[in-house]
Short mmCIF file of C-alpha atoms and ligand atoms in Angstrom, two decimals:
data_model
loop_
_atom_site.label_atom_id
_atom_site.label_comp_id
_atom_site.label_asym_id
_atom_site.label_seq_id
_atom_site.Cartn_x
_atom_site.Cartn_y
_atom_site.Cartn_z
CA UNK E 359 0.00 0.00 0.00
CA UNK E 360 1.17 3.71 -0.64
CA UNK E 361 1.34 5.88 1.99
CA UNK E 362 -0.93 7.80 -0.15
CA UNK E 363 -3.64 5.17 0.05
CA UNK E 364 -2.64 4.67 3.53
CA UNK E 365 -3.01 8.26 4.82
CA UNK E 366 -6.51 8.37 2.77
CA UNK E 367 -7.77 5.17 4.71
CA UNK E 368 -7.29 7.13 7.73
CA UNK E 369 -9.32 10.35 6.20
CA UNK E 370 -13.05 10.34 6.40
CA UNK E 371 -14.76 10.97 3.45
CA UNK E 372 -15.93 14.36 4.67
CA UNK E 373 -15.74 16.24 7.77
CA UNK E 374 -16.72 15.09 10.39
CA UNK E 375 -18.97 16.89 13.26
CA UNK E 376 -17.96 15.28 16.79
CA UNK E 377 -20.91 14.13 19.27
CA UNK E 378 -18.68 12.25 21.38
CA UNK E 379 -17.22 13.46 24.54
CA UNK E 380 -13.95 15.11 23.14
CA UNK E 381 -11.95 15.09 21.56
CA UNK E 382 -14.37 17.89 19.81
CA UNK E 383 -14.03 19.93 17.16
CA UNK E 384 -11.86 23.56 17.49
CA UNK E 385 -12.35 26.94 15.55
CA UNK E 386 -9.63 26.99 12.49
CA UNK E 387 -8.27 29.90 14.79
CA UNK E 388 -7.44 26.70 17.43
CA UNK E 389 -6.53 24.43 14.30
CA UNK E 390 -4.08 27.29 12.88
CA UNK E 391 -2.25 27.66 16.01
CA UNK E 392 -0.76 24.70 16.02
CA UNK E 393 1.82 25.97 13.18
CA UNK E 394 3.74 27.68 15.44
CA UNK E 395 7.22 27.98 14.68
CA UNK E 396 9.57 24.71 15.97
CA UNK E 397 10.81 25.95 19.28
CA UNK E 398 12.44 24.35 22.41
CA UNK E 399 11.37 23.77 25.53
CA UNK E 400 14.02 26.15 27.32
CA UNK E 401 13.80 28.80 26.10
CA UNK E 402 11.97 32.00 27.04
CA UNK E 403 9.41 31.89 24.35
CA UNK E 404 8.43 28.08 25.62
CA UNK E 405 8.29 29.87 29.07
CA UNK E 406 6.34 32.53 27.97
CA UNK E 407 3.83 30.04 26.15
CA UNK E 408 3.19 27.92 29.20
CA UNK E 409 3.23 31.22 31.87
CA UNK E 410 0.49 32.43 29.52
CA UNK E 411 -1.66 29.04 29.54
CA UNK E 412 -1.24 28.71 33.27
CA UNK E 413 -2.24 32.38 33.79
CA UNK E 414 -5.36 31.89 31.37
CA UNK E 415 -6.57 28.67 32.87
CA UNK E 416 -6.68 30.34 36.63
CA UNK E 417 -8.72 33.03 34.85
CA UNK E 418 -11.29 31.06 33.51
CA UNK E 419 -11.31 28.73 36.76
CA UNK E 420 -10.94 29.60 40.02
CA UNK E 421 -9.05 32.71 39.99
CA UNK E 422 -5.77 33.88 42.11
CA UNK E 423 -6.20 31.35 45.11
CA UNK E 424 -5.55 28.01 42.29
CA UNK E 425 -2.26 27.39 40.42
CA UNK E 426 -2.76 25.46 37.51
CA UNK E 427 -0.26 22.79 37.18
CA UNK E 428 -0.06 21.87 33.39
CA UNK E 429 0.88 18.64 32.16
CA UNK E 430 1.60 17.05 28.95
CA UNK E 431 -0.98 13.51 28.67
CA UNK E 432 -4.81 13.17 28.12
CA UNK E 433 -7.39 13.73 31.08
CA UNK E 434 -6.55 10.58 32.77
CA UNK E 435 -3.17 11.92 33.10
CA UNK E 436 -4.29 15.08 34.78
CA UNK E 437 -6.27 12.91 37.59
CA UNK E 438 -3.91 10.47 38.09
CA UNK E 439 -1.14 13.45 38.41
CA UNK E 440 -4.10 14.67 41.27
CA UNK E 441 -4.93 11.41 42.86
CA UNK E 442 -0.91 10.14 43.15
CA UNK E 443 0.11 13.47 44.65
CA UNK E 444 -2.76 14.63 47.33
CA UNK E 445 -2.48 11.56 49.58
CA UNK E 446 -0.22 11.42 51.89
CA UNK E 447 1.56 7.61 52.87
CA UNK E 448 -0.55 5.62 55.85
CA UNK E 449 -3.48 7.83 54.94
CA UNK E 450 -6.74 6.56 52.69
CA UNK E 451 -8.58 7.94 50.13
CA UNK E 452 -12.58 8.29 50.12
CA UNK E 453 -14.19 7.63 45.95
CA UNK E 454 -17.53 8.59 45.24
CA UNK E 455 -18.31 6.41 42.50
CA UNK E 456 -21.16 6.15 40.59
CA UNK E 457 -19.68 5.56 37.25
CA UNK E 458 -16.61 4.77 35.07
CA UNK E 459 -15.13 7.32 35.59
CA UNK E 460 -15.48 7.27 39.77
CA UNK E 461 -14.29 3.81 39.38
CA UNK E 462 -11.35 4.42 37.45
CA UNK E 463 -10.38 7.21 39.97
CA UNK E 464 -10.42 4.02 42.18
CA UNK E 465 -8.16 2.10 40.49
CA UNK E 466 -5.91 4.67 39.77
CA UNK E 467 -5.03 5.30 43.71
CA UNK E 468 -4.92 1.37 44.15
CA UNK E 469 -2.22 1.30 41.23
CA UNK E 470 -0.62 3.91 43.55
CA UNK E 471 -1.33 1.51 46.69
CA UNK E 472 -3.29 3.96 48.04
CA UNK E 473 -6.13 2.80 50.36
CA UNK E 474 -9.20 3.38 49.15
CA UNK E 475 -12.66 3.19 50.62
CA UNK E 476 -15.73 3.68 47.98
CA UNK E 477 -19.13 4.88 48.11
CA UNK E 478 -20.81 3.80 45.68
CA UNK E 479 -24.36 4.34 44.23
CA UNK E 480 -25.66 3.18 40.93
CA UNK E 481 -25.17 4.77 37.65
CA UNK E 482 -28.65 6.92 36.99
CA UNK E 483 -28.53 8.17 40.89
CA UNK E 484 -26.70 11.08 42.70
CA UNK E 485 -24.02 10.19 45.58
CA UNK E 486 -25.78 10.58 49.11
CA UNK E 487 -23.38 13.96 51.19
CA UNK E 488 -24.45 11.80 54.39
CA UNK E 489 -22.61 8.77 52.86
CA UNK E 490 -19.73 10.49 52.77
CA UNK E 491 -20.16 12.52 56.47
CA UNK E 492 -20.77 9.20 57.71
CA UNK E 493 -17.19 7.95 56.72
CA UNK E 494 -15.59 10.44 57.01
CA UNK E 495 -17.05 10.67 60.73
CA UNK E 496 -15.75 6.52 61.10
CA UNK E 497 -12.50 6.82 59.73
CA UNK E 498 -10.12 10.05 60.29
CA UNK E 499 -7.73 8.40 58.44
CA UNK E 500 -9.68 9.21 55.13
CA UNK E 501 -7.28 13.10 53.92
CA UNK E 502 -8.52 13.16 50.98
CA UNK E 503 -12.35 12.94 48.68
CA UNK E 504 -12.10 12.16 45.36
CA UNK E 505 -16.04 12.27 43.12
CA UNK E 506 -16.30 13.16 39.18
CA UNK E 507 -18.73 16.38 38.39
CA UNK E 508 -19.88 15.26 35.17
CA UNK E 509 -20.29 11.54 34.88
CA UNK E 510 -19.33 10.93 31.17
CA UNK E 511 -20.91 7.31 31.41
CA UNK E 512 -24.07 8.65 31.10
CA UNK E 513 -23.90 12.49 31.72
CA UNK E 514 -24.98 12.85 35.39
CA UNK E 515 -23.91 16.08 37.42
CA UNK E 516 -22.71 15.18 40.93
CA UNK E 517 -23.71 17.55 44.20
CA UNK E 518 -20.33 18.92 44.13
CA UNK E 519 -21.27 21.77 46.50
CA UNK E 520 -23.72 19.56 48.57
CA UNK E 521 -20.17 16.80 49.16
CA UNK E 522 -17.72 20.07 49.10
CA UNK E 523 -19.29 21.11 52.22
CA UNK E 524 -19.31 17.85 53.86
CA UNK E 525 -15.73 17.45 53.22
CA UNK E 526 -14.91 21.19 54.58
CA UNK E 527 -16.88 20.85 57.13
CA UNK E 528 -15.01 17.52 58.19
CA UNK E 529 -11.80 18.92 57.69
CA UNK E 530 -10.28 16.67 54.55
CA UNK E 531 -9.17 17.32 51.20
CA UNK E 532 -11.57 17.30 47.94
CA UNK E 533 -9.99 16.45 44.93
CA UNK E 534 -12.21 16.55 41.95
CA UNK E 535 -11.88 14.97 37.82
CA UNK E 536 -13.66 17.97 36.15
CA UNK E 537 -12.29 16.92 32.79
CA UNK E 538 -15.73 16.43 31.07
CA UNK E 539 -17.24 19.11 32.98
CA UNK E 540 -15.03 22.36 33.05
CA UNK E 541 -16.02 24.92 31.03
CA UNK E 542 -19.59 23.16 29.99
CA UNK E 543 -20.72 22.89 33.49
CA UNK E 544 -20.53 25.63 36.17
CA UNK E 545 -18.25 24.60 38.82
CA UNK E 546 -16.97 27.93 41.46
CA UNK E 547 -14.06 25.61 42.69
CA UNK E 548 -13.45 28.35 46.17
CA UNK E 549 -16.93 28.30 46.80
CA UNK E 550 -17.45 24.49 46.75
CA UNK E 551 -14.10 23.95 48.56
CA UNK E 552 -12.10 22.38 45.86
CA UNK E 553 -8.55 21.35 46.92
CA UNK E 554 -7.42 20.06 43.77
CA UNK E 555 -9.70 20.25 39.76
CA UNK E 556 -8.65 17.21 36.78
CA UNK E 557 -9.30 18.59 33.29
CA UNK E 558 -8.33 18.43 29.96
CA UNK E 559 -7.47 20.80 26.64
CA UNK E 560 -10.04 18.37 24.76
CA UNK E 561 -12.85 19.00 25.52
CA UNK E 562 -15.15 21.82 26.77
CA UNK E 563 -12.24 23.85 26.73
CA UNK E 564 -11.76 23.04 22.72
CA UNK E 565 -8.19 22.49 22.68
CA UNK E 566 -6.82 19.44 21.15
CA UNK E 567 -6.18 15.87 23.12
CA UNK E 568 -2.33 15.59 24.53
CA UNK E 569 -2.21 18.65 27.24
CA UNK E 570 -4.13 17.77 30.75
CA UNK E 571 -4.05 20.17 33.54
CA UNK E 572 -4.79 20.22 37.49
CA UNK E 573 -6.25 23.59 38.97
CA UNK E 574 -4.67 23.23 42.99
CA UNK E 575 -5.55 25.50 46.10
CA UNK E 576 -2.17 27.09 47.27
CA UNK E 577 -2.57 26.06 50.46
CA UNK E 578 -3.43 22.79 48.98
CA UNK E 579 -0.19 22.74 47.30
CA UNK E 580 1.65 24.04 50.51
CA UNK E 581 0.63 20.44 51.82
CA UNK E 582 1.19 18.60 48.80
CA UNK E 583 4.77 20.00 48.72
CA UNK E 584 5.44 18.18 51.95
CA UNK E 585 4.70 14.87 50.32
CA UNK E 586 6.87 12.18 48.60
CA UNK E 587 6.55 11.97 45.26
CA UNK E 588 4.61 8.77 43.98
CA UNK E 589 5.46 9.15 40.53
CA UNK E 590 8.80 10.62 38.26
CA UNK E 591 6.15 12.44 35.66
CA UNK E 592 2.97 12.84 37.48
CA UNK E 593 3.96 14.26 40.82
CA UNK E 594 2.19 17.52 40.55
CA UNK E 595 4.46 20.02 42.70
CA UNK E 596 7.22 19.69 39.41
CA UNK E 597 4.54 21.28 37.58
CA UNK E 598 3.70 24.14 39.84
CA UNK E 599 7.17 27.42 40.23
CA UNK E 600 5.66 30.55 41.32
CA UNK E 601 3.39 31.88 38.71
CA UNK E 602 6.09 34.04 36.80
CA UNK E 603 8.66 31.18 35.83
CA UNK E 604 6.92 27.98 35.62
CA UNK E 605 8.93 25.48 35.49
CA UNK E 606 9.17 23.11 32.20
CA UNK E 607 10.36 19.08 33.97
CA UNK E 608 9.44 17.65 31.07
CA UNK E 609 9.57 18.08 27.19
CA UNK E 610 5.60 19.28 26.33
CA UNK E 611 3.72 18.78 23.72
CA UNK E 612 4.24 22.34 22.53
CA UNK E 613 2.03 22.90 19.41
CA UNK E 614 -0.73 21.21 21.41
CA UNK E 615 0.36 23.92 24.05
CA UNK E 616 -0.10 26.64 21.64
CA UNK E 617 -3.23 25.35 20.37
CA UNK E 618 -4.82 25.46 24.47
CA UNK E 619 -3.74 28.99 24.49
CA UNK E 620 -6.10 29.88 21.49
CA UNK E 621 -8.88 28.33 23.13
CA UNK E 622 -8.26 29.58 26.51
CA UNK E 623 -8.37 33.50 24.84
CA UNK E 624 -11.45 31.86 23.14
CA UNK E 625 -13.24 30.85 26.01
CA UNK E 626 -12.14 34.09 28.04
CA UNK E 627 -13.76 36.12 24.80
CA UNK E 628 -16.41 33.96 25.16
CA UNK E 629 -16.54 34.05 28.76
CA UNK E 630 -17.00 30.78 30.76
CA UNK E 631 -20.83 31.65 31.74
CA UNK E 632 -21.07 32.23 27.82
CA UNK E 633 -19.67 28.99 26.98
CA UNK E 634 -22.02 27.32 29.69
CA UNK E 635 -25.20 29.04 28.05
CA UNK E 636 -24.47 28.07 24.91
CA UNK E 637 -23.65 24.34 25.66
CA UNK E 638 -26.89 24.58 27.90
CA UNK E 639 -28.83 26.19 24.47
CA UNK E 640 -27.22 23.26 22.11
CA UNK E 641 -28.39 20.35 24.87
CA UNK E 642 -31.74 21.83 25.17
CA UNK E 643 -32.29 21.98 21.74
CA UNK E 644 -31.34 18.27 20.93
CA UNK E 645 -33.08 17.23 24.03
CA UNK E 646 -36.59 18.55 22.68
CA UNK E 647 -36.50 16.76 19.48
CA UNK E 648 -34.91 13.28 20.96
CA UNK E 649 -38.18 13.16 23.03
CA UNK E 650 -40.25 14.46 20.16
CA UNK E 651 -38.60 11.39 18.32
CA UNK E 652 -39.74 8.62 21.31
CA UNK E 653 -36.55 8.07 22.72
CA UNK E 654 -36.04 7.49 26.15
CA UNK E 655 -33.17 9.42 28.06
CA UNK E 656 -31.76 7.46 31.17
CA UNK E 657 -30.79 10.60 33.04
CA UNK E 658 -33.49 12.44 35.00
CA UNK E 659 -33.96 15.84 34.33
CA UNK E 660 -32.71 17.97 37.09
CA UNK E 661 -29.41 16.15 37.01
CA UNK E 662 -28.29 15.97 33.36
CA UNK E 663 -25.55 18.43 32.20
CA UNK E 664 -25.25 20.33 29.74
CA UNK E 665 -22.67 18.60 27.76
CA UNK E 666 -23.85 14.76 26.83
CA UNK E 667 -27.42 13.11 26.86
CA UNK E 668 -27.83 9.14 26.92
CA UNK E 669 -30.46 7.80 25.62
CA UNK E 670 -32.05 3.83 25.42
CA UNK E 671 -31.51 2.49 21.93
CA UNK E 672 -34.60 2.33 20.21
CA UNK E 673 -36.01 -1.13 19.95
CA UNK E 674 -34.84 -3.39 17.19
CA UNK E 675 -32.02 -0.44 16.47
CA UNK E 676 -28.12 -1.78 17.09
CA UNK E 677 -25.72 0.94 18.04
CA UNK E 678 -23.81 -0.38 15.55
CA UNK E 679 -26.24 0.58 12.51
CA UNK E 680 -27.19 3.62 14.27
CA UNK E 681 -23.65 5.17 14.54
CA UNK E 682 -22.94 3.70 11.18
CA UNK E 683 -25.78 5.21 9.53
CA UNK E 684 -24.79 8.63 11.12
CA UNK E 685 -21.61 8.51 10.50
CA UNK E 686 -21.96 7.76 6.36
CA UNK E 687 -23.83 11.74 7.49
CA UNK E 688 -21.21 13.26 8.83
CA UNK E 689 -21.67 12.73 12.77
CA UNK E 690 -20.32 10.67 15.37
CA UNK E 691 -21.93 9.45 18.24
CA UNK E 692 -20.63 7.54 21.20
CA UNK E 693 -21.31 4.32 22.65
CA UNK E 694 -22.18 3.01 26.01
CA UNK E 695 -19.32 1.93 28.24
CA UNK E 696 -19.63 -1.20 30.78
CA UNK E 697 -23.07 -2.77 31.30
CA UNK E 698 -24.65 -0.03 29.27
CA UNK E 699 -22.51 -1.20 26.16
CA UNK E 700 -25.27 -1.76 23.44
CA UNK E 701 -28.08 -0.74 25.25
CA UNK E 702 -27.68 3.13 24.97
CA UNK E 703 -25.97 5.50 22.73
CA UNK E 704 -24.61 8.98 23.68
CA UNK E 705 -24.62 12.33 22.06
CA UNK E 706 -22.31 14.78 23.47
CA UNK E 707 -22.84 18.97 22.33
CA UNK E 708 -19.13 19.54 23.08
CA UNK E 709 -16.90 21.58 20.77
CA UNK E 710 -17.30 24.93 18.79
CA UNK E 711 -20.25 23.62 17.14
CA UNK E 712 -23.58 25.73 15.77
CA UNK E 713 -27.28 25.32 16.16
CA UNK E 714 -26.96 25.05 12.05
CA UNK E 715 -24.67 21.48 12.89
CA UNK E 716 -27.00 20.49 15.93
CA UNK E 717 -30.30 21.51 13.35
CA UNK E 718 -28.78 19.01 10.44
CA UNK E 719 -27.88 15.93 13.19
CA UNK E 720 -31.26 16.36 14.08
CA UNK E 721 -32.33 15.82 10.58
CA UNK E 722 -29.66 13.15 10.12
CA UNK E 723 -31.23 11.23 12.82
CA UNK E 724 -34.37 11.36 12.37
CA UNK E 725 -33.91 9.82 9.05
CA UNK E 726 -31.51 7.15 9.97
CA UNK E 727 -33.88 6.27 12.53
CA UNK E 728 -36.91 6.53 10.19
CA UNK E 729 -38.41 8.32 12.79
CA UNK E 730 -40.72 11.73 12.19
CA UNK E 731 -40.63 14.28 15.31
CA UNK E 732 -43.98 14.41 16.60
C1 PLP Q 161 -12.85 11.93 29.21
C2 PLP Q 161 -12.80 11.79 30.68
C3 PLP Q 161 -11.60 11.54 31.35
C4 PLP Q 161 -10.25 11.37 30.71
O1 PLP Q 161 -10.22 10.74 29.51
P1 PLP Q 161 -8.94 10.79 28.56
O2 PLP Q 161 -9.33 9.86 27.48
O3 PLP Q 161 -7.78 10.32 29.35
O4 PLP Q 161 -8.77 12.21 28.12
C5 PLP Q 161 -11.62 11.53 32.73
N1 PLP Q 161 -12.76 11.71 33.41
C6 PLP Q 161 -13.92 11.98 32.79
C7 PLP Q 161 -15.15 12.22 33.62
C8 PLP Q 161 -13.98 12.01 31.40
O5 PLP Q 161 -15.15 12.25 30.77
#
């Protein structure tokens, strides 16, 4: 094969407008920035370049008390950077988990042998605060609460305040993966008491996948300072000089770098309330004509977000046809993950989409489904 032929087997036939939850797609002004010119990581311009993202991110989130620690890896980098460095040895870790995502924040501190005690609830239902006061009352050896805002698996919103103020109240650490949820979802990480925030350039933020970052309380990081490192790469104090000279461990992935800093002056033009509404706007919209086509969304109102809607396949509909038939129209969708795998399909509203591309997927699926809105 040619890599001519071999590059175009890798090319859609068109372009292709992404429902999943990220990577999304960017505004050409995102896309061109990654042309910057070849530099190294040590010089002043590389310097500059990160100073500025850092700076940026604590604008958009959570302002002069956070430093944002920036890392070069997807999401699950960023929260296993989070999870490896905020616990200290001898001492456990509390997971709310209610979803992939919850559990994989599990697994991550267990990789770390980290002691970890879960509460779990099912997928379609909101964590319990007094499930968590309740440890947290049993077992003082519990520093540290780790939950997920969005839940990707099927787009639930946690009670990050409601748990926030259980863990302040109780004197512990909460550390939470945001990566789905920043930037799509409001989340004021001061007033809900966040120690330490997981998210990614990929996806609300509409960056590309590669750079991961960690928003941390300074006197969150005064703490974590104190602490052994767990990990060469991950250990999040490397990642966090004073603001002016950040320091650079690591080679980044630069042009991915430059790329998050166009869509971090993006979302600050936009604003991050903007950004919210419009996300809100785009789910709202899909929302009405999914039940005006029949289908059946597992999340219950009040606690979907405003990034991704699940939804029950359609009897006698495979997600395989379904995403098939979309995708021959230009859209992918996402599949369910665990148990829900081929019972549900996804649709996320990430990305720096327009109602114009949300108005033709809702024409593209009501005719793959052969369904008329009613
Ligand atoms: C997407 C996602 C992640 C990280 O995924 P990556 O593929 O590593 O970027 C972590 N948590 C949540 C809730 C997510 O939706």
């Amino acid at each position: 094969m040619s890599s001519r032929s071999a590059r175009a087997g890798l090319r859609p036939d068109g372009p292709l407008t992404l429902l999943n939850p990220g990577p999304v797609n960017v505004s050409e002004r995102v896309r061109r920035a990654l042309l910057l010119p070849d530099l190294c990581h040590r010089e002043e311009e590389a310097t500059r370049l990160l100073a500025s993202v850092r700076s940026k991110l604590r604008r958009a989130f959570g302002g002069e008390e956070y430093q944002a620690a920036v890392l070069t890896g997807s999401g699950t980098a960023a929260v296993e950077a989070a999870v490896s460095s905020a616990v200290s040895p001898g001492k456990r870790l509390l997971v709310v988990d209610n979803g992939v995502y919850g559990a994989r924040i599990a697994a991550t501190a267990a990789a770390h042998g980290i002691e970890v005690f879960e509460v779990r609830t099912g997928w379609l239902r909101r964590p319990a605060p007094e499930a968590v006061e309740q440890a947290l009352r049993r077992d003082p050896d519990i520093e540290v609460v780790a939950m997920v805002q969005h839940e990707t698996t099927v787009g639930l919103l946690n009670p990050v305040a409601e748990i926030g103020d259980v863990v302040r109240r109780q004197g512990r650490t909460l550390l939470v993966d945001a990566v789905s949820g920043l930037a799509g979802d409001a989340l004021d990480l001061a007033t809900c008491g966040v120690g330490l925030a997981a998210g990614t350039a990929g996806k609300c933020v509409q960056g590309f996948p590669g750079v991961g970052f960690v928003l941390v309380r300074r006197r969150e990081l005064r703490r974590l300072r104190r602490l052994p490192p767990r990990s060469v790469y991950l250990h999040l104090p490397r990642y966090c000089g004073d603001d002016d000279t950040p320091p650079v461990p690591f080679t980044p992935a630069m042009q991915i770098l430059a790329a998050l800093d166009e869509a971090l002056s993006e979302l600050l033009e936009e604003t991050v309330a903007g950004r919210i509404a419009r996300y809100r706007a785009a789910a709202l919209h899909l929302r009405r004509h999914f039940a005006a086509l029949g289908l059946e969304m597992l999340v219950p109102e009040p606690w979907r977000s405003n990034c991704l809607t699940s939804m029950r396949l359609p009897v006698g509909v495979s997600y395989a046809s379904l995403h098939a038939g979309l995708k021959k129209r230009g859209f992918v969708i996402y599949e369910g993950q665990g148990r829900l795998r081929g019972k549900i399909f996804r649709v996320a509203n990430m990305g720096a989409l327009t109602t114009a591309d949300f108005d033709r997927f809702r024409g593209a699926l009501s005719a793959v489904l052969g369904r008329r809105a009613s």
